[in-house]
CSV table of C-alpha atoms and ligand atoms in Angstrom, one decimal:
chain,number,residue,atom,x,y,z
A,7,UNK,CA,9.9,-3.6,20.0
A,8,UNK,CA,10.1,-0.1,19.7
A,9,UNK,CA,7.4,2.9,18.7
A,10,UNK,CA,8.1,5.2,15.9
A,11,UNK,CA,7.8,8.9,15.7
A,12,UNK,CA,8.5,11.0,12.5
A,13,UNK,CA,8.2,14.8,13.6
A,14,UNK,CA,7.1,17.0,10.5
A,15,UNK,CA,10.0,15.4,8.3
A,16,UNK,CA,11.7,16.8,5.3
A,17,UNK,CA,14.0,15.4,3.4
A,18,UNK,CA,16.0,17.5,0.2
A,19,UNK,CA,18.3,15.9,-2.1
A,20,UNK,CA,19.9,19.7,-3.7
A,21,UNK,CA,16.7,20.9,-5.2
A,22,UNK,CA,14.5,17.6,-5.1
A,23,UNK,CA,12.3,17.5,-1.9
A,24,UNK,CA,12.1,13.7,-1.5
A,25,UNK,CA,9.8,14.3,1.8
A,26,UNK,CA,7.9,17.2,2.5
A,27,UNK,CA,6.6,17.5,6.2
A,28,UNK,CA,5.7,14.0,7.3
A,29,UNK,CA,4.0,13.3,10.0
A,30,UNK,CA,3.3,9.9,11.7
A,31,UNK,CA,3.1,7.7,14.7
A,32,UNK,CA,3.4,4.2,14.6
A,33,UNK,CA,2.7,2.3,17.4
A,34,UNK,CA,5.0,-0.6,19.3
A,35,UNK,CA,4.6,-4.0,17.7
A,36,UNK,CA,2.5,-2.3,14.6
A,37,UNK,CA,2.7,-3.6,11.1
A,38,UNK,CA,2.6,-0.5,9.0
A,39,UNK,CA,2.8,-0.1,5.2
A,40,UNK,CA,4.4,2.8,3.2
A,41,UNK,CA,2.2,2.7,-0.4
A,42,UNK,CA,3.0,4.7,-2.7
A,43,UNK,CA,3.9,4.8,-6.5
A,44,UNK,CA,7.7,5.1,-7.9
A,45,UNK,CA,9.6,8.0,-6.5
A,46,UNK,CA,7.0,9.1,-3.9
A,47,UNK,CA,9.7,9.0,-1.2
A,48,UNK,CA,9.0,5.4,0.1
A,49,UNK,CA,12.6,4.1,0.2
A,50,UNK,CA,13.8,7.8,1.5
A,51,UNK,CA,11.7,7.4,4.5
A,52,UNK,CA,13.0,3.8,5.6
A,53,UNK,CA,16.4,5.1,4.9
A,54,UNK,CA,15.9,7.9,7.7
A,55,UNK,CA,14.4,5.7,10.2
A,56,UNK,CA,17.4,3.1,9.5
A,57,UNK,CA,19.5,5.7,10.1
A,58,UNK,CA,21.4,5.7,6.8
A,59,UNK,CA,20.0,9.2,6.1
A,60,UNK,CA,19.3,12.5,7.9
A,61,UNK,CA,16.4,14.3,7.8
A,62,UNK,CA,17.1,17.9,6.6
A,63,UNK,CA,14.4,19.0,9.1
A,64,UNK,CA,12.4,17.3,11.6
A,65,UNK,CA,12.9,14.8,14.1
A,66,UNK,CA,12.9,11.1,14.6
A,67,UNK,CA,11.9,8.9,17.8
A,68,UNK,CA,12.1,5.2,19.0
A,69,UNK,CA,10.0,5.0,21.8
A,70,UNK,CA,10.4,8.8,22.7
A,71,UNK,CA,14.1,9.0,22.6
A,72,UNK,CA,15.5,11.3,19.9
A,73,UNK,CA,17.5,9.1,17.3
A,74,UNK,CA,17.5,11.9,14.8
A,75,UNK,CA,21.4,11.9,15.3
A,76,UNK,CA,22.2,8.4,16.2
A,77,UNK,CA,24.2,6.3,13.3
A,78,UNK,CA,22.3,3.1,12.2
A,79,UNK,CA,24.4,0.6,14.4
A,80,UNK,CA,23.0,2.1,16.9
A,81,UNK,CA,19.7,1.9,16.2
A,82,UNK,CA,18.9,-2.0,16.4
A,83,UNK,CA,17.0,-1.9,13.0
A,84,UNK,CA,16.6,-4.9,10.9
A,85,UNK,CA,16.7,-4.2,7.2
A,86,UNK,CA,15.4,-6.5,4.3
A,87,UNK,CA,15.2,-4.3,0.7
A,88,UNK,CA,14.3,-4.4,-2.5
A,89,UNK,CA,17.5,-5.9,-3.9
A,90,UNK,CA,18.7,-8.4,-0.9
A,91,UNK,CA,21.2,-10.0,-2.4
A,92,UNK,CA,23.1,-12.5,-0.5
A,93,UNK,CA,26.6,-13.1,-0.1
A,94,UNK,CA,27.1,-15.5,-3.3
A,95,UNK,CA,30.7,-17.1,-1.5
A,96,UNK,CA,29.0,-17.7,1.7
A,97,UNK,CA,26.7,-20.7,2.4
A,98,UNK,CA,23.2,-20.2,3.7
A,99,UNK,CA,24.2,-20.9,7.2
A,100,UNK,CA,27.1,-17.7,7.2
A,101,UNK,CA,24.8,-15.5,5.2
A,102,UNK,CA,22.4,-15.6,8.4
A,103,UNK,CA,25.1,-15.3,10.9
A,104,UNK,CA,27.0,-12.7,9.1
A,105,UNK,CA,25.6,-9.5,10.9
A,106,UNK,CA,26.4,-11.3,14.4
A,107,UNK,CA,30.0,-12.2,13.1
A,108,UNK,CA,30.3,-8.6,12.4
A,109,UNK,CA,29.5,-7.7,16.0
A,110,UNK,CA,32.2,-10.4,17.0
A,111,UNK,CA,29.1,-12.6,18.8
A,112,UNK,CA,30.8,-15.6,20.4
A,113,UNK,CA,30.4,-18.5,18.2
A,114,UNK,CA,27.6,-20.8,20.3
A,115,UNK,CA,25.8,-17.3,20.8
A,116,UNK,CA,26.1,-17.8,16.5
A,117,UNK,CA,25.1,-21.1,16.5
A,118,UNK,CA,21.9,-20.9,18.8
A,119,UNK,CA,20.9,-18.0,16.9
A,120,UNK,CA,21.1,-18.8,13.4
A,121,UNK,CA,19.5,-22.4,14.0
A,122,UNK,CA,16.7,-20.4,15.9
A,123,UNK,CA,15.9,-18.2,13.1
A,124,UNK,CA,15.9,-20.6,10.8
A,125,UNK,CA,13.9,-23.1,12.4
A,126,UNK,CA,11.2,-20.6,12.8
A,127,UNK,CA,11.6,-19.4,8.6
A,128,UNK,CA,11.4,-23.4,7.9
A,129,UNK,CA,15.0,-23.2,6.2
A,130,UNK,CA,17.4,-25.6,8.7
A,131,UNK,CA,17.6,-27.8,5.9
A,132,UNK,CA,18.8,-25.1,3.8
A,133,UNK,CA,21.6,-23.8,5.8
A,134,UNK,CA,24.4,-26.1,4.3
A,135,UNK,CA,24.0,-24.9,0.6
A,136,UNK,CA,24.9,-21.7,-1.3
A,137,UNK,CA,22.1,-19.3,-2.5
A,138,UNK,CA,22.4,-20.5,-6.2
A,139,UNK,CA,21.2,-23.4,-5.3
A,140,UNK,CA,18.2,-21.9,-3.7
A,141,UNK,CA,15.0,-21.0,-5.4
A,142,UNK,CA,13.8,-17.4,-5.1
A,143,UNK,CA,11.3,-17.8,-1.6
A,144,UNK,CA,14.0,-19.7,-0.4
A,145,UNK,CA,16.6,-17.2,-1.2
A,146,UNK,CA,13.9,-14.3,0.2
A,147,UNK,CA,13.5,-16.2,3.6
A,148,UNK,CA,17.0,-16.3,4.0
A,149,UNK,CA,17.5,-12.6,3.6
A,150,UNK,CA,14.3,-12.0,6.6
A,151,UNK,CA,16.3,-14.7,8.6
A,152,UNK,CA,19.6,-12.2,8.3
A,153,UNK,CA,17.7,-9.1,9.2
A,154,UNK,CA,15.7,-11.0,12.4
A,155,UNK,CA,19.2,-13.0,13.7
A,156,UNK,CA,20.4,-8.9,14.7
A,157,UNK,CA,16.8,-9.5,17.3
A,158,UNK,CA,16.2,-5.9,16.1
A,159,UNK,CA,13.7,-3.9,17.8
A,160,UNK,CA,12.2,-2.5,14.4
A,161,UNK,CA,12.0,-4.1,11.1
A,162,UNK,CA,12.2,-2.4,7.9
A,163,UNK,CA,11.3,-4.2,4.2
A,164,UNK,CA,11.2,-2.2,0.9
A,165,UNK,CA,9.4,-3.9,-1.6
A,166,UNK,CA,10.9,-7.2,-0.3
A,167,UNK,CA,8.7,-9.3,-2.2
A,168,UNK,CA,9.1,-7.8,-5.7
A,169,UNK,CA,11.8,-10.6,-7.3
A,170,UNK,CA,8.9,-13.3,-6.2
A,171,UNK,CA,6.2,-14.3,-9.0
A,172,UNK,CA,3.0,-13.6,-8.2
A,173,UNK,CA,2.0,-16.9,-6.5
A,174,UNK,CA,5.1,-16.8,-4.4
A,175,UNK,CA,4.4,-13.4,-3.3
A,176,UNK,CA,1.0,-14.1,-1.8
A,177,UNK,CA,2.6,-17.1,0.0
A,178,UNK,CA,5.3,-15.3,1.3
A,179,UNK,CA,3.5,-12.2,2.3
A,180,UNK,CA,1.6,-14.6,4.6
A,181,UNK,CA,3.9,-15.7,6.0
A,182,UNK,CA,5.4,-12.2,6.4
A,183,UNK,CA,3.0,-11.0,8.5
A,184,UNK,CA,1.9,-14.6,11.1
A,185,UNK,CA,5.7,-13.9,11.9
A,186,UNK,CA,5.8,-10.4,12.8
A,187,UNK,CA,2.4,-10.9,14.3
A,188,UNK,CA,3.9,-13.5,16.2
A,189,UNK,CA,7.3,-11.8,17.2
A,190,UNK,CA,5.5,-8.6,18.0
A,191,UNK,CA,8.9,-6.6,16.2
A,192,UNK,CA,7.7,-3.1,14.9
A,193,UNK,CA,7.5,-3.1,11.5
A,194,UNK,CA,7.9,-0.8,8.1
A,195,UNK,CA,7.0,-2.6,5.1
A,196,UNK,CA,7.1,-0.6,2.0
A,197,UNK,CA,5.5,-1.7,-1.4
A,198,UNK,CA,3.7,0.0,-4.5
A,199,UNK,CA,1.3,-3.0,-4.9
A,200,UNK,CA,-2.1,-1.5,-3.1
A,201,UNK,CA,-3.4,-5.3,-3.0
A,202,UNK,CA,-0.2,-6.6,-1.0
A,203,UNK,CA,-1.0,-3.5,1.3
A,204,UNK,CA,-4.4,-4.0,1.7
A,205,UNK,CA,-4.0,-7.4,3.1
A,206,UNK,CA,-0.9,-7.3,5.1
A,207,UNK,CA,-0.8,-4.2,6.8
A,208,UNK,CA,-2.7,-2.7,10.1
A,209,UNK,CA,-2.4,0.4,8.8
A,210,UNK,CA,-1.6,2.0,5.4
A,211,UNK,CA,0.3,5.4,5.4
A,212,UNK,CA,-0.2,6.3,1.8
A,213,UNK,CA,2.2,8.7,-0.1
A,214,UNK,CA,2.8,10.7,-2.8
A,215,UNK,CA,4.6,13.2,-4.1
A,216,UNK,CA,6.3,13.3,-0.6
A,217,UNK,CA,3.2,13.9,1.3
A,218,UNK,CA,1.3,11.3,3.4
A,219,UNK,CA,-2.3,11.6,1.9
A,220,UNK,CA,-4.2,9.6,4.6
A,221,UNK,CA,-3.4,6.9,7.5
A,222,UNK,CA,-6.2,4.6,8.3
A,223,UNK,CA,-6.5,1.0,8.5
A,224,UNK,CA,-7.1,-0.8,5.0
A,225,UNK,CA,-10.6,-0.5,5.6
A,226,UNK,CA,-10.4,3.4,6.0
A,227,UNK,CA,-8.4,3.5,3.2
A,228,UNK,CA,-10.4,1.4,0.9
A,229,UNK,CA,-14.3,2.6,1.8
A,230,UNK,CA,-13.2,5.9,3.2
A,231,UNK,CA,-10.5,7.5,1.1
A,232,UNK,CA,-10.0,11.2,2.5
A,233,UNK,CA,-8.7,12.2,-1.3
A,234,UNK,CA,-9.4,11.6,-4.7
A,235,UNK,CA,-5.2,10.3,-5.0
A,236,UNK,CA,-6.1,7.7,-2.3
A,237,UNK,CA,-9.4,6.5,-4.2
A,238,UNK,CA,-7.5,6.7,-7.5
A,239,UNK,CA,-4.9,4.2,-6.4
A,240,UNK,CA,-6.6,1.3,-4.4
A,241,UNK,CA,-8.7,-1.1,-5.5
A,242,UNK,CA,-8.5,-3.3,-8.9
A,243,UNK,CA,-9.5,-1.9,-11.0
A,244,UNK,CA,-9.6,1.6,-8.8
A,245,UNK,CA,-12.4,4.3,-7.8
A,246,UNK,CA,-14.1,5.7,-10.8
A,247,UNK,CA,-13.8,9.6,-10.3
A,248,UNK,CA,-15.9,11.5,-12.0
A,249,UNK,CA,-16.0,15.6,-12.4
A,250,UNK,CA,-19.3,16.9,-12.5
A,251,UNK,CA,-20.8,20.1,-12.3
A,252,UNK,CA,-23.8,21.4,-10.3
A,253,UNK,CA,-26.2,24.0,-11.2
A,254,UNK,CA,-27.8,24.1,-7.8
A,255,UNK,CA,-30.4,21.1,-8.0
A,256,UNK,CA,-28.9,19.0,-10.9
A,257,UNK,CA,-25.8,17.3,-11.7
A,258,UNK,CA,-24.0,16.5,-15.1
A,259,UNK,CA,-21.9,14.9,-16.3
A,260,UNK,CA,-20.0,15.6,-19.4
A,261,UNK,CA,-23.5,16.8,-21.6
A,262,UNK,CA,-25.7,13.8,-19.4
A,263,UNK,CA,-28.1,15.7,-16.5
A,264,UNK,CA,-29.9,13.6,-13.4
A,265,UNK,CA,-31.6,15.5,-10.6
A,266,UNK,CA,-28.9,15.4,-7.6
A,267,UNK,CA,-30.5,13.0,-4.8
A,268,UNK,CA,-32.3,15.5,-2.0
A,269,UNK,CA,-29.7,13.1,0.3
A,270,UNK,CA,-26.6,15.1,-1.4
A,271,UNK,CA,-27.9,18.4,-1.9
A,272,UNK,CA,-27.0,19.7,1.6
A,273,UNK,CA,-23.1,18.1,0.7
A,274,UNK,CA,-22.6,19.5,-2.1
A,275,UNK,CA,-25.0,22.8,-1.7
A,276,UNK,CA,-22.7,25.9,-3.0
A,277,UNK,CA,-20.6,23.8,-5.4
A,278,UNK,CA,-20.4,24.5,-8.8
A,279,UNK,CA,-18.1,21.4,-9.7
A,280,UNK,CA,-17.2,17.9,-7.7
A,281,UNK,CA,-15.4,14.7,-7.8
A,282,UNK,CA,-18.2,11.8,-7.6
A,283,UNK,CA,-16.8,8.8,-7.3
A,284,UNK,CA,-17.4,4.5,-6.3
A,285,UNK,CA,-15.8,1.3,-6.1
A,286,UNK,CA,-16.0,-0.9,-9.2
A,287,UNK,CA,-18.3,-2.9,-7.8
A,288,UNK,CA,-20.6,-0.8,-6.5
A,289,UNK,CA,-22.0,-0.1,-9.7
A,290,UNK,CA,-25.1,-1.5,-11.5
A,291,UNK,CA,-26.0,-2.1,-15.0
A,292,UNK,CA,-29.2,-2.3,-15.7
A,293,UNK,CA,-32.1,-0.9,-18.0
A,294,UNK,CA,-33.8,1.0,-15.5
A,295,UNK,CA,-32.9,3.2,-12.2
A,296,UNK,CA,-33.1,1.8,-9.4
A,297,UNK,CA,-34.6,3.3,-6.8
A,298,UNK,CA,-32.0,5.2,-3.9
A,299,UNK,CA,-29.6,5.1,-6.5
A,300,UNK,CA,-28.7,7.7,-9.2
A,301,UNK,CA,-28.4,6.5,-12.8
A,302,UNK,CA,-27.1,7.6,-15.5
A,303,UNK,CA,-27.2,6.5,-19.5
A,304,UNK,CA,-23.5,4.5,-20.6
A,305,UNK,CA,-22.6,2.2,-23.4
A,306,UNK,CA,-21.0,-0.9,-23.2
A,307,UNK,CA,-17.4,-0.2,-24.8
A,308,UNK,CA,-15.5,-3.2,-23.6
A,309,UNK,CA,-15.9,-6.6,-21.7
A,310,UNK,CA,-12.9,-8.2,-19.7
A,311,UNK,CA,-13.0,-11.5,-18.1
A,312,UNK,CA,-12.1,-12.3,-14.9
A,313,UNK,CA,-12.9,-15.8,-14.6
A,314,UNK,CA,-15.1,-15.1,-11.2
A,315,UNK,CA,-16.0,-11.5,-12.5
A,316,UNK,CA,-15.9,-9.2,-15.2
A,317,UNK,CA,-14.6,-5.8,-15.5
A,318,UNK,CA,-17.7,-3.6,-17.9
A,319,UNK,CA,-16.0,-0.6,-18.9
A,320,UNK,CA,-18.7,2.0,-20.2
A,321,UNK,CA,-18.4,4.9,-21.4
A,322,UNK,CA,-20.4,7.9,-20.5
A,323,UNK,CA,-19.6,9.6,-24.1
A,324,UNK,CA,-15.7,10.6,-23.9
A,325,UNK,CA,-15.5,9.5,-19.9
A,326,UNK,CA,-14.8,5.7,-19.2
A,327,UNK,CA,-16.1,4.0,-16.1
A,328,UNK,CA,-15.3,0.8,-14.6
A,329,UNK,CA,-18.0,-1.6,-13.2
A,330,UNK,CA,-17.3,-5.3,-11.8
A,331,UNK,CA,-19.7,-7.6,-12.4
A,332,UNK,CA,-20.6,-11.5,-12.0
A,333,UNK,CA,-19.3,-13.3,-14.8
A,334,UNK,CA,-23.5,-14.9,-15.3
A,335,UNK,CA,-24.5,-11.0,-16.5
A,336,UNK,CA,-24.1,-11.3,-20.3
A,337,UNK,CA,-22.8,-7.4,-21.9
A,338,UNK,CA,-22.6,-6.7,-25.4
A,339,UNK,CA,-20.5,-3.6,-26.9
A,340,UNK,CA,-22.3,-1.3,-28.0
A,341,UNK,CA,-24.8,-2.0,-25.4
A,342,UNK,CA,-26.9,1.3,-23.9
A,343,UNK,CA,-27.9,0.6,-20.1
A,344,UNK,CA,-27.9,2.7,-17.1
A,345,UNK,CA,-25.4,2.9,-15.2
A,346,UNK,CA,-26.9,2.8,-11.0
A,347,UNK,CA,-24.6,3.2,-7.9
A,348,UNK,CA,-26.9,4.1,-4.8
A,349,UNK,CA,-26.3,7.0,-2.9
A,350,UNK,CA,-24.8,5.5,-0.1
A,351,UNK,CA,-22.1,4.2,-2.0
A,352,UNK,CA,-21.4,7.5,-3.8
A,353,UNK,CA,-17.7,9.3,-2.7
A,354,UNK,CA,-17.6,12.9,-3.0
A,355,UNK,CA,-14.7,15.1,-3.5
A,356,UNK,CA,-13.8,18.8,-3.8
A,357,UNK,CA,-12.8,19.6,-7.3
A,358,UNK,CA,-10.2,21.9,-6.1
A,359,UNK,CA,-8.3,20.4,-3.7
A,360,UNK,CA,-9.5,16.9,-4.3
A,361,UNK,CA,-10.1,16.2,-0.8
A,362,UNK,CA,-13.4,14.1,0.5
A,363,UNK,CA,-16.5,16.4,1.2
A,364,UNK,CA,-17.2,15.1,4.6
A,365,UNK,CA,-16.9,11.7,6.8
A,366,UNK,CA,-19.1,9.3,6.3
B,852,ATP,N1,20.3,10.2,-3.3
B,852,ATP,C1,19.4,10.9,-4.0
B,852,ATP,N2,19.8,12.0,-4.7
B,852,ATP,C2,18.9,12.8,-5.3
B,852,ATP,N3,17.5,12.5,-5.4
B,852,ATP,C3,17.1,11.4,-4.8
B,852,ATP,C4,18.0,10.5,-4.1
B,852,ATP,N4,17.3,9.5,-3.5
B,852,ATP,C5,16.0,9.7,-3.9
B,852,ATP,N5,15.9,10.8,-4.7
B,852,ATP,C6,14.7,11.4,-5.3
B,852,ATP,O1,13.7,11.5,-4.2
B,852,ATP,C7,12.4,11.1,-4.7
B,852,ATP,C8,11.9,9.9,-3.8
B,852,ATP,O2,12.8,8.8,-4.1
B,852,ATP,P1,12.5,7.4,-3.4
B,852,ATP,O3,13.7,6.5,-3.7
B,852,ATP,O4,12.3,7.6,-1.9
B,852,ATP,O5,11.2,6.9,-4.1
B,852,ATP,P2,10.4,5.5,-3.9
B,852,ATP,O6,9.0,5.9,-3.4
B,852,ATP,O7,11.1,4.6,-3.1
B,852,ATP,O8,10.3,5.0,-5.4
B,852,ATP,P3,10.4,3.5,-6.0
B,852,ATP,O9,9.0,2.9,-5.8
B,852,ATP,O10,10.7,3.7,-7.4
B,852,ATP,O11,11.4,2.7,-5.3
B,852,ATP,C9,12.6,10.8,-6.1
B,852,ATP,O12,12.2,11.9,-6.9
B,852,ATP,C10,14.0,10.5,-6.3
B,852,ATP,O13,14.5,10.8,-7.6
B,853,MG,MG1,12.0,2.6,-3.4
């Protein structure tokens, strides 16, 4: 076990900043998770905290000590990536035990170990065959069993889970996180998937572009998103943003006007154009306004089922909105309703810089 400190890192490939000035603390036995979309610098920032890379500025530290400068076999971190292929020739049993036969471990040491690990991923009846003849969970476990047989002190996955189907993944992610829970290792788990985040992680570092957006539990990150990026990205289907402009008492929205609630006037008081946003389903659809709530006049354009739910998009002339409702609400295209979200549910963001008005 071991906390984590990234000092204000950057990271350049020539002219491509991969990582521009990150900043983040994660605490001893903490299961964090990297989201972020392709090429926001996920796999770049495990890479420096394994050690295989170098920061061009900034530092790195495991439990205060600078490892900015230490090589990665000497930094007791446990890797399991996006493509962790095992070693086809070896069966299950050398696969696991291959990191400690490369640190010339003596063999009951090998023995102990590997039957440990194994017996804790539920794979000791695995360990006599070859990875073909494995399916792909199987074949996954393995690859965890080879990064914990090391006892590393942090553990790092990117995208590990990605090769799974989708019923497999949910499985396995649950799995994922009772162990780490119950071996206390530090852990870096890196995925684009905001629902896999959402429910593994005790905190979600959100990225993009190379910048961490927001930090925050996934309860921050889902009801309080600090930026419109953040609201944008989690959630299925997403935040509905909204640009808006104000002329002081009222809002619009493309040419449709409602009186801004008195509760917003003093948030947005100056503004000539915001971000509104909510959560799918936090909107109503209904042929009045409700009361508390601002509304606004949409036709149905599309209805998607969900089985449990359905997804309503609207559209509010050329702007689309997404609404989930219960499946027993019947919707016809074509449809005019207003569209209700109460105020307390309403996000607001600056149009400019996209960040959230205030905390709520
Ligand atoms: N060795 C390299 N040389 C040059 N550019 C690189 C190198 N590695 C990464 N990059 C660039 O740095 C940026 C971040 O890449 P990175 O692999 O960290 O993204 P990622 O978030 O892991 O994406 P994905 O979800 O697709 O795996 C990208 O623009 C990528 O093209
Ligand atoms: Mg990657």
């Amino acid at each position: 076990m071991a906390s984590i400190v990234l000092e204000n890192i950057t990271k350049k490939f020539g002219k491509v900043t991969a990582l521009d000035g990150v900043n983040l603390q994660i605490d001893d036995g903490e299961f964090i998770v990297l989201l972020g979309p392709s090429g926001s610098g996920k796999t770049t920032l495990m890479y420096l905290i394994a050690g295989i890379y170098r920061p061009t500025s900034g530092r790195i530290l495991f439990d205060g000590r600078d490892v900015t400068n230490l090589p990665p076999k000497e930094r007791n971190v446990g890797l399991v990536f996006q493509n962790w292929a095992l070693y086809p020739h070896m069966k299950v049993f050398d696969n696991i035990a291959f990191p400690l036969t490369l640190k010339k471990a003596d063999k009951n040491t090998i023995q102990q170990r590997v039957h440990e690990v194994a017996n804790m991923l539920r794979i000791e009846a695995l360990l006599d065959r070859y990875p073909w003849q494995l399916s792909g969970g199987q074949q996954q476990r393995v690859a965890i069993a080879r990064a914990l047989v090391k006892q590393p002190q942090i553990l790092l996955f990117d995208e590990p889970l990605s090769n799974l189907d989708a019923l497999l993944r949910i499985g396995v992610r649950t799995e994922l996180k009772r162990l780490q829970k119950d071996l206390k290792i530090t852990s870096v788990y890196v995925t684009h998937d905001q629902a896999e985040a959402l429910a593994i992680a005790d905190r979600i570092a959100v990225i993009n572009n190379g910048k961490l957006i927001q930090v925050g539990t996934p309860n921050e990150i889902y009801y309080n998103p600090r930026h419109t990026f953040v609201a944008g990205f989690v959630g299925n289907p997403p935040a509905n943003l909204l640009n808006a402009e104000f002329d002081g008492t009222r809002l619009t929205i493309e040419t449709k006007t409602f009186q801004a609630p008195a509760e917003l006037l003093q948030r947005i008081s100056g503004r000539r154009r915001i971000v509104l946003g909510f959560r799918p389903e936090k909107g109503s659809l209904l042929d009045h306004i409700t009361e508390n709530a601002v509304g606004i006049e949409v036709q149905v354009y599309e209805v998607e089922s969900m089985g449990r739910e359905q997804i309503v998009t609207v559209s509010i002339e050329q702007t689309m909105v997404k609404v989930l409702r219960p499946s027993e609400e019947k919707f016809q295209v074509g449809q005019r309703l207003f569209l209700c979200v109460d105020i307390k549910d309403l996000m607001l963001f600056d149009f400019d810089t996209n960040e959230a008005l205030d905390v709520r």
